[in-house]
Every structure is written in C-alpha cells, then in structure tokens.
PDB file of C-alpha atoms in Angstrom:
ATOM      1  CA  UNK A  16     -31.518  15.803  20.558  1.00 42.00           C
ATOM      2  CA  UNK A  17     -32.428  16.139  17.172  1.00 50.00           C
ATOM      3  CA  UNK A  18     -32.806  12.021  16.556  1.00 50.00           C
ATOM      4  CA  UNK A  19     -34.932  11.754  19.311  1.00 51.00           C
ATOM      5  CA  UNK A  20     -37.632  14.380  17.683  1.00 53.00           C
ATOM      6  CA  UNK A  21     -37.586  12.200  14.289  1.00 56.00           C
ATOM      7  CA  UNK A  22     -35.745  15.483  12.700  1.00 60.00           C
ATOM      8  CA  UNK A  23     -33.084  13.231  10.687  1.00 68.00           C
ATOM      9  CA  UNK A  24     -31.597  15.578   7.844  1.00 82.00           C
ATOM     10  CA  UNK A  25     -28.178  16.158  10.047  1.00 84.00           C
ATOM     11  CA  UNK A  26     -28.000  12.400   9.896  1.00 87.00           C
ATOM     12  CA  UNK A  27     -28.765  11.889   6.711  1.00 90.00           C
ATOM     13  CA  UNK A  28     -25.897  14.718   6.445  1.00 90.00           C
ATOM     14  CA  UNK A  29     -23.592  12.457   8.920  1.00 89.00           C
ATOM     15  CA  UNK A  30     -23.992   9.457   7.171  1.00 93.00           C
ATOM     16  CA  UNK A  31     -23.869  11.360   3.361  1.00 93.00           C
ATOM     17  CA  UNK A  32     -20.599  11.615   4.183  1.00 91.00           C
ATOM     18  CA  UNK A  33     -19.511   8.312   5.670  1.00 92.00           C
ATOM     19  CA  UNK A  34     -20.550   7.197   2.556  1.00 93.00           C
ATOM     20  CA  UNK A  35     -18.350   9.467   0.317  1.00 92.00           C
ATOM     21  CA  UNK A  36     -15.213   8.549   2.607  1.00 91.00           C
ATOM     22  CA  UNK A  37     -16.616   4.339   2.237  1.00 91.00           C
ATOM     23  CA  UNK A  38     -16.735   4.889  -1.735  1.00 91.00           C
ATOM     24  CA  UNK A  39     -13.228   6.471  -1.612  1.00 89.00           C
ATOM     25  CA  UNK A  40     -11.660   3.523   0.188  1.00 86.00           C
ATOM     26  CA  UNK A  41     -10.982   5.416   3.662  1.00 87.00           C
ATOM     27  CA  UNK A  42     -10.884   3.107   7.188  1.00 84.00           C
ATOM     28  CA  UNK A  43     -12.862   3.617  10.005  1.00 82.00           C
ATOM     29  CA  UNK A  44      -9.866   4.148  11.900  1.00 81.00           C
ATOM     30  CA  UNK A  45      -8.963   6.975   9.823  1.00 84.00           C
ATOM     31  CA  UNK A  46     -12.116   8.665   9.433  1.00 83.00           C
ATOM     32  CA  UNK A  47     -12.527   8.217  13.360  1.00 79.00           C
ATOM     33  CA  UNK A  48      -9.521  10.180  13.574  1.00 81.00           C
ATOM     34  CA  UNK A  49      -9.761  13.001  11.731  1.00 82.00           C
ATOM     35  CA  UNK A  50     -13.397  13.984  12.903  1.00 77.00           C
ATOM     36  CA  UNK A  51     -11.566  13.740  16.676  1.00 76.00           C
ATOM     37  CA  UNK A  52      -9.371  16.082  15.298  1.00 78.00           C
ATOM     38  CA  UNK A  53     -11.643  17.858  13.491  1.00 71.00           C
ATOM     39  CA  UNK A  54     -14.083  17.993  16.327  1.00 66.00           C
ATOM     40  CA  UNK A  55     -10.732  19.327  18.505  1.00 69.00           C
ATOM     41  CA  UNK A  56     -10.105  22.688  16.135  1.00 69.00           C
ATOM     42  CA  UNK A  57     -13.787  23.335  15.424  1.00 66.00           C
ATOM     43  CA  UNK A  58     -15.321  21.941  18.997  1.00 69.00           C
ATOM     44  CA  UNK A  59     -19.127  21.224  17.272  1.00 66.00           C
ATOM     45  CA  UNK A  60     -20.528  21.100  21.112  1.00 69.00           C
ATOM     46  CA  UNK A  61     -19.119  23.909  22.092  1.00 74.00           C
ATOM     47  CA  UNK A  62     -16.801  21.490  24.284  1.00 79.00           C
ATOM     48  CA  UNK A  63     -14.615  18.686  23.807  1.00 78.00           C
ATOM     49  CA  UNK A  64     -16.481  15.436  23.106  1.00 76.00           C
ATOM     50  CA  UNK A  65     -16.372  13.285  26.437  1.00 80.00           C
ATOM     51  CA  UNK A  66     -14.897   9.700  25.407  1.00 81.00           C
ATOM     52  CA  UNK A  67     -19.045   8.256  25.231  1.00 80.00           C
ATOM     53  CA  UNK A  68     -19.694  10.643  22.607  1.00 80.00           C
ATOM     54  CA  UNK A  69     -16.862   9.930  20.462  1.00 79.00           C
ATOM     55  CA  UNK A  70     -17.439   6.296  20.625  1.00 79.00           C
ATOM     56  CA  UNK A  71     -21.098   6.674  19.594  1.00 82.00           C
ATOM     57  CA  UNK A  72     -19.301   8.687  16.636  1.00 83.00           C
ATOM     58  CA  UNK A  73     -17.295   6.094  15.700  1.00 84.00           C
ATOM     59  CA  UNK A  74     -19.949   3.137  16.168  1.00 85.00           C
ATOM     60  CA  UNK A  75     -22.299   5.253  13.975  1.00 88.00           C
ATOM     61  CA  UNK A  76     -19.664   4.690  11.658  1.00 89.00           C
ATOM     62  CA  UNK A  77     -18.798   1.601  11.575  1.00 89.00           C
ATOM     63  CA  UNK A  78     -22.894   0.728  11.357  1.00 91.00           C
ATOM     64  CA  UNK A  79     -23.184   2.940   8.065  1.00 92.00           C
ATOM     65  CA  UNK A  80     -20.001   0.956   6.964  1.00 90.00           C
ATOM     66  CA  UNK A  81     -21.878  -2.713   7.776  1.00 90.00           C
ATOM     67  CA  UNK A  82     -24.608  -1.576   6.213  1.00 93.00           C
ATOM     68  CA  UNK A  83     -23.229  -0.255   2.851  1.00 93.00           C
ATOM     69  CA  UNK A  84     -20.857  -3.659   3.078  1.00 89.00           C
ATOM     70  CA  UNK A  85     -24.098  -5.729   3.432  1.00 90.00           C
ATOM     71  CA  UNK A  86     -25.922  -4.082   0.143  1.00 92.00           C
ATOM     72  CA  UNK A  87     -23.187  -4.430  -1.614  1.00 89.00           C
ATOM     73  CA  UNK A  88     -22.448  -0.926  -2.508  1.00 90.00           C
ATOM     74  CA  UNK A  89     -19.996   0.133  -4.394  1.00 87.00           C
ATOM     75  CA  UNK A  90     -16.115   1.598  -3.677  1.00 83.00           C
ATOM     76  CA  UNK A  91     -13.553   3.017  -5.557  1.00 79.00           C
ATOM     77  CA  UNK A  92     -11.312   1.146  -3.572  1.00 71.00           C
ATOM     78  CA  UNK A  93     -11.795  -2.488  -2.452  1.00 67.00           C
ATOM     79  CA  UNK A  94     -14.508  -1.658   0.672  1.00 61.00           C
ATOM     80  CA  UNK A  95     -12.494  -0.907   3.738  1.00 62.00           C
ATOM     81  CA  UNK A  96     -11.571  -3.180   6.397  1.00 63.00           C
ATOM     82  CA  UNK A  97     -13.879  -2.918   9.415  1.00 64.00           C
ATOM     83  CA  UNK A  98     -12.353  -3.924  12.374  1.00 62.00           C
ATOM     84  CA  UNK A  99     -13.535  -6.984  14.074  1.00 56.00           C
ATOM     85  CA  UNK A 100     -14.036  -5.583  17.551  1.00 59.00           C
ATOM     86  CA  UNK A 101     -15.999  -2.781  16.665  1.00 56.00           C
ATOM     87  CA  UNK A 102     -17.952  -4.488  13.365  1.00 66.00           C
ATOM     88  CA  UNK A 103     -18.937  -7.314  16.199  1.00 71.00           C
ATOM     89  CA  UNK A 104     -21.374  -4.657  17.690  1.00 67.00           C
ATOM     90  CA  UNK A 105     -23.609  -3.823  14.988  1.00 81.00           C
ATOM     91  CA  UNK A 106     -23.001  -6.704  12.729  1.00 82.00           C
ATOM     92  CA  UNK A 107     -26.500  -8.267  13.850  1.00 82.00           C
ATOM     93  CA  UNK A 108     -28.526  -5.317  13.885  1.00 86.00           C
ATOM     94  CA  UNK A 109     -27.507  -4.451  10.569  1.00 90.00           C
ATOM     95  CA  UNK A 110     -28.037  -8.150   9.384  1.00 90.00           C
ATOM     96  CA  UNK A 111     -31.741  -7.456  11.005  1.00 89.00           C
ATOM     97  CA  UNK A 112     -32.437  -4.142   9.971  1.00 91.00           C
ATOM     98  CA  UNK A 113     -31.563  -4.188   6.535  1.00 92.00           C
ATOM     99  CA  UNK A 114     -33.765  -6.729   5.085  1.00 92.00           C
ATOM    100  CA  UNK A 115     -36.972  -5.232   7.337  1.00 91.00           C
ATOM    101  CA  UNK A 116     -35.856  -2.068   5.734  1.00 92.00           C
ATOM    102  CA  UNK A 117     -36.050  -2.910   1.878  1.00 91.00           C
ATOM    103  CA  UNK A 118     -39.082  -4.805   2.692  1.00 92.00           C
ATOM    104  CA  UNK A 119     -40.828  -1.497   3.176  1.00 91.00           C
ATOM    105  CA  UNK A 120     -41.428  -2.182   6.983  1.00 91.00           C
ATOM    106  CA  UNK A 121     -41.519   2.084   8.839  1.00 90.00           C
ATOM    107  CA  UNK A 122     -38.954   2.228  11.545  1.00 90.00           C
ATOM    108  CA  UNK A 123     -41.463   3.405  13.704  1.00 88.00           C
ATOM    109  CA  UNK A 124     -43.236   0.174  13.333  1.00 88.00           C
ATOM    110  CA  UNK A 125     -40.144  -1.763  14.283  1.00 86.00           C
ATOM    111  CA  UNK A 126     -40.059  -3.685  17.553  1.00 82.00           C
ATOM    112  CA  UNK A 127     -37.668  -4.478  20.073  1.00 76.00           C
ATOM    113  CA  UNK A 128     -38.461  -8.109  19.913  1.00 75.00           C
ATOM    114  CA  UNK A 129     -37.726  -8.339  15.855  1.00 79.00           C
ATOM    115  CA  UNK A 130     -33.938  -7.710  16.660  1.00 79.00           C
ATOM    116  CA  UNK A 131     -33.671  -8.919  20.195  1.00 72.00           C
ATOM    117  CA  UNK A 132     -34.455 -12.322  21.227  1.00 64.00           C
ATOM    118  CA  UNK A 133     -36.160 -13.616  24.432  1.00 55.00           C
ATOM    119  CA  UNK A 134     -32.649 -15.352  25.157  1.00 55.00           C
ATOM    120  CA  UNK A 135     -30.414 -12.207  24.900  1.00 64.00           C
ATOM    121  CA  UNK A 136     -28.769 -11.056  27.741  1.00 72.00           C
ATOM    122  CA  UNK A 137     -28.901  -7.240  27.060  1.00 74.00           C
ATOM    123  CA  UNK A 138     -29.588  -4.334  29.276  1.00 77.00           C
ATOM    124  CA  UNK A 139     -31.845  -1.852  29.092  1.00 78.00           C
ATOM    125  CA  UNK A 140     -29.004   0.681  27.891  1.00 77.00           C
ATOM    126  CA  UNK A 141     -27.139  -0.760  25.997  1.00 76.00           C
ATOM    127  CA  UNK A 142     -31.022  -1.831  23.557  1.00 77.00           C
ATOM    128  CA  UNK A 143     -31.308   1.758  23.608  1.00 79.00           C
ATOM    129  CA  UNK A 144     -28.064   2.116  22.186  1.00 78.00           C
ATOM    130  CA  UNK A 145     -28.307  -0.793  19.668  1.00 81.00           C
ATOM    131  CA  UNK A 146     -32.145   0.547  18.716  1.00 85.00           C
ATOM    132  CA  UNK A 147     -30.084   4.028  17.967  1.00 87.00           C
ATOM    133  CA  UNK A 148     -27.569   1.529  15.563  1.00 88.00           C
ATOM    134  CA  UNK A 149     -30.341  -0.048  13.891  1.00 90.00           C
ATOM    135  CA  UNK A 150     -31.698   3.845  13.122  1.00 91.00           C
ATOM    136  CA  UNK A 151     -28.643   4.720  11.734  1.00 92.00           C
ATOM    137  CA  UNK A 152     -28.431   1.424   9.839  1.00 93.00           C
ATOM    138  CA  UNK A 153     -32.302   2.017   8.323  1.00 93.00           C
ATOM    139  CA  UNK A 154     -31.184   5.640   7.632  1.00 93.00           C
ATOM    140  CA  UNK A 155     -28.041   4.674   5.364  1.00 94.00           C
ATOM    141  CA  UNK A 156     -30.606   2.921   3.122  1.00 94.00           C
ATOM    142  CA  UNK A 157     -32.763   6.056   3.008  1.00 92.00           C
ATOM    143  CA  UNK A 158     -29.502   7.797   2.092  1.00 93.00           C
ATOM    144  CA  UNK A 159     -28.758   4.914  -0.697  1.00 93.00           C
ATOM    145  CA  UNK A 160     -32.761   5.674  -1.705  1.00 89.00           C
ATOM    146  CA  UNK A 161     -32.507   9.569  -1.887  1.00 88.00           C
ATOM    147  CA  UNK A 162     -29.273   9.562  -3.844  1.00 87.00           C
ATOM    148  CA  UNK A 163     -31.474   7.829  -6.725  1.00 84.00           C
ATOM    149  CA  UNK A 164     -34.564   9.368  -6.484  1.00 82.00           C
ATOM    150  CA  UNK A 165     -32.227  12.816  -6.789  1.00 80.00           C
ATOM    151  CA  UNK A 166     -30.262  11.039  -9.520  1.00 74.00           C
ATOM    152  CA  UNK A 167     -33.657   9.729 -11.214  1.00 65.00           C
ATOM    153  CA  UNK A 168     -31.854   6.669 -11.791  1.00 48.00           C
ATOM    154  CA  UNK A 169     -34.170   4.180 -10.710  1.00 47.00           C
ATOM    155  CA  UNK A 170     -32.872   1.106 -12.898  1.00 53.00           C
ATOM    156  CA  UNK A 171     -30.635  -1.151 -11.098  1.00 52.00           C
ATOM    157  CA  UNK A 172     -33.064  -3.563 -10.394  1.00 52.00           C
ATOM    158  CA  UNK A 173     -34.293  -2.564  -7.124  1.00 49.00           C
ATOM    159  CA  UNK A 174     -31.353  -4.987  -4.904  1.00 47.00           C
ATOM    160  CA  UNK A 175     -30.268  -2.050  -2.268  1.00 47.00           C
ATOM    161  CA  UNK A 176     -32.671   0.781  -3.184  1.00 45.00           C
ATOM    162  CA  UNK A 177     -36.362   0.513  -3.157  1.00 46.00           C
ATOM    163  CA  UNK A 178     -38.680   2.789  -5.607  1.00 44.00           C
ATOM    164  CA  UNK A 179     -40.190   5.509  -4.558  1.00 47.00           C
ATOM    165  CA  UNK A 180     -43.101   7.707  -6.062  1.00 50.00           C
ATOM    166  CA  UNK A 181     -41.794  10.944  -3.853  1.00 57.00           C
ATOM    167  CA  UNK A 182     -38.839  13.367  -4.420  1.00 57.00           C
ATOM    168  CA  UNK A 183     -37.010  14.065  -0.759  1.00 57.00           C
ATOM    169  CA  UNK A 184     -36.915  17.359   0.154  1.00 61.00           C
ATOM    170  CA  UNK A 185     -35.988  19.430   3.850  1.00 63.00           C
ATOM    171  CA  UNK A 186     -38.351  18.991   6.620  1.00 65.00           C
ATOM    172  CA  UNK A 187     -39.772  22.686   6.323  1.00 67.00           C
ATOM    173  CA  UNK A 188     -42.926  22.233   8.060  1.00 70.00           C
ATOM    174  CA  UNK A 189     -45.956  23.881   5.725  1.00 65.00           C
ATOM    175  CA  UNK A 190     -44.325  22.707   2.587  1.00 58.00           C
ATOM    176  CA  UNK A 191     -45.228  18.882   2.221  1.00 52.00           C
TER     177      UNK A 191
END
C-alpha cells in the first residue's frame, strides 16, 4: 500500500536491515525463517501471511542480497550463498537496474522496455512483480547512498554510491 503511493521509508527500513543481516554473513534461508517466525508471534497484518506474501518477503530479499552482491559491498563474513532457484528471478533485473541506477537515471523515468525485451515471454503479472524487484533493487542503492551521506563519508571513489548535495531526512510533508 505504502510502495504504491511512492512513501518508501518502511522499505528503506526493510531493506536497512537485510543489509545488517548480509554484512553479518546470515543466509537467505535463515533470515526467511526467522521473519516467518517472527511474523507468526507478532502477526504484522494482523493475520498470518498467506504463502504469496511470504514469498514476496523472501524475493525482496534475495533482490537486496543480488544487489549488494553486484556492488560489491562489503561482509563480515564471506557474502552469503544465494540460492540458485530463487537468485535466478531477480538476477537480471538487478543486472539492469543497478547500472541505470548509479547512472543517475529517476525510477520514475524507468521503462518497461529498458528491462524487458520485445522477445520475453512474460505476463502482465508477473512484470508487475519484477517492476516491484527492480524498486527494491534501485532502493538498496538509495540505502547504500543514505548510509554515506549520514556518515559524511563521501570518499570511496564513487563505485556503489553516487554523491549527493542533500541530507535524507523523513517524508514529513511541509518540511522539505
């Protein structure tokens, strides 16, 4: 609900903290797991998650995984193992995404036709769903870019975080 209105601070949160658990060396299978679980005791819908939900959990994931694997972001660990099967979904929108995205290019200026070919066989659902994984993909970089804008360290080079002039701050509407 909240994606689809361009609000995008409790992703930002979501993926914050996939990459804490991708620094410390934790797999997707394990993280998967214990938000279930989590998501079980606390019930963040109010409900239990229906099966769809959880696997757009754990595909949101394993994109802000790709994505930190593809800049080449540090882990404590060596970076975790992503699982063929799953990696296999958002390994080319991720591959897309992240150069458009250090290039500068706004994701609402993306199209449809810069990811998807002419030639692929892909529903109408399931682009909606893979536009959503390249959001999440563009978004981990924003995460990567807001970390060192709040850090103020702005000099390695500019390889996985572009410079910025402005300091993030909450969507309050009135204050920017």
């Amino acid at each position: 609900m909240q994606l689809s209105s361009g609000y995008v601070d409790v992703l930002k949160g979501f993926l914050a903290a996939t990459k804490a658990a991708y620094e410390r060396g934790v797999t997707l299978d394990d993280l998967g797991e214990e938000i279930s679980l989590y998501d079980k005791s606390v019930r963040t819908a109010g409900r239990d998650l229906a099966p769809e939900e959880l696997a757009l959990r754990r595909t949101w994931l394993a994109t802000g995984y790709a994505t930190l694997r593809m800049v080449n972001h540090p882990a404590e660990a060596s970076p975790p193992i992503i699982q063929e099967a799953t990696y296999g979904k958002v390994q080319m929108i991720v591959e897309t995404i992240v150069p458009i995205k250090l290039a500068g290019k706004p994701f609402q200026s993306i199209e449809a036709e810069e990811i998807f070919s002419a030639k692929d066989s892909i529903s109408q659902e399931d682009r909606a769903f893979l536009m959503t994984a390249a959001k999440v993909s563009y978004m981990m970089i924003e995460v990567l870019n807001d970390e060192k804008l709040a850090s103020r360290d702005l000099t390695d080079g500019g390889d996985t975080v572009s410079e910025s002039s402005s300091v993030p701050g909450p969507s309050i509407p009135g204050t920017r």
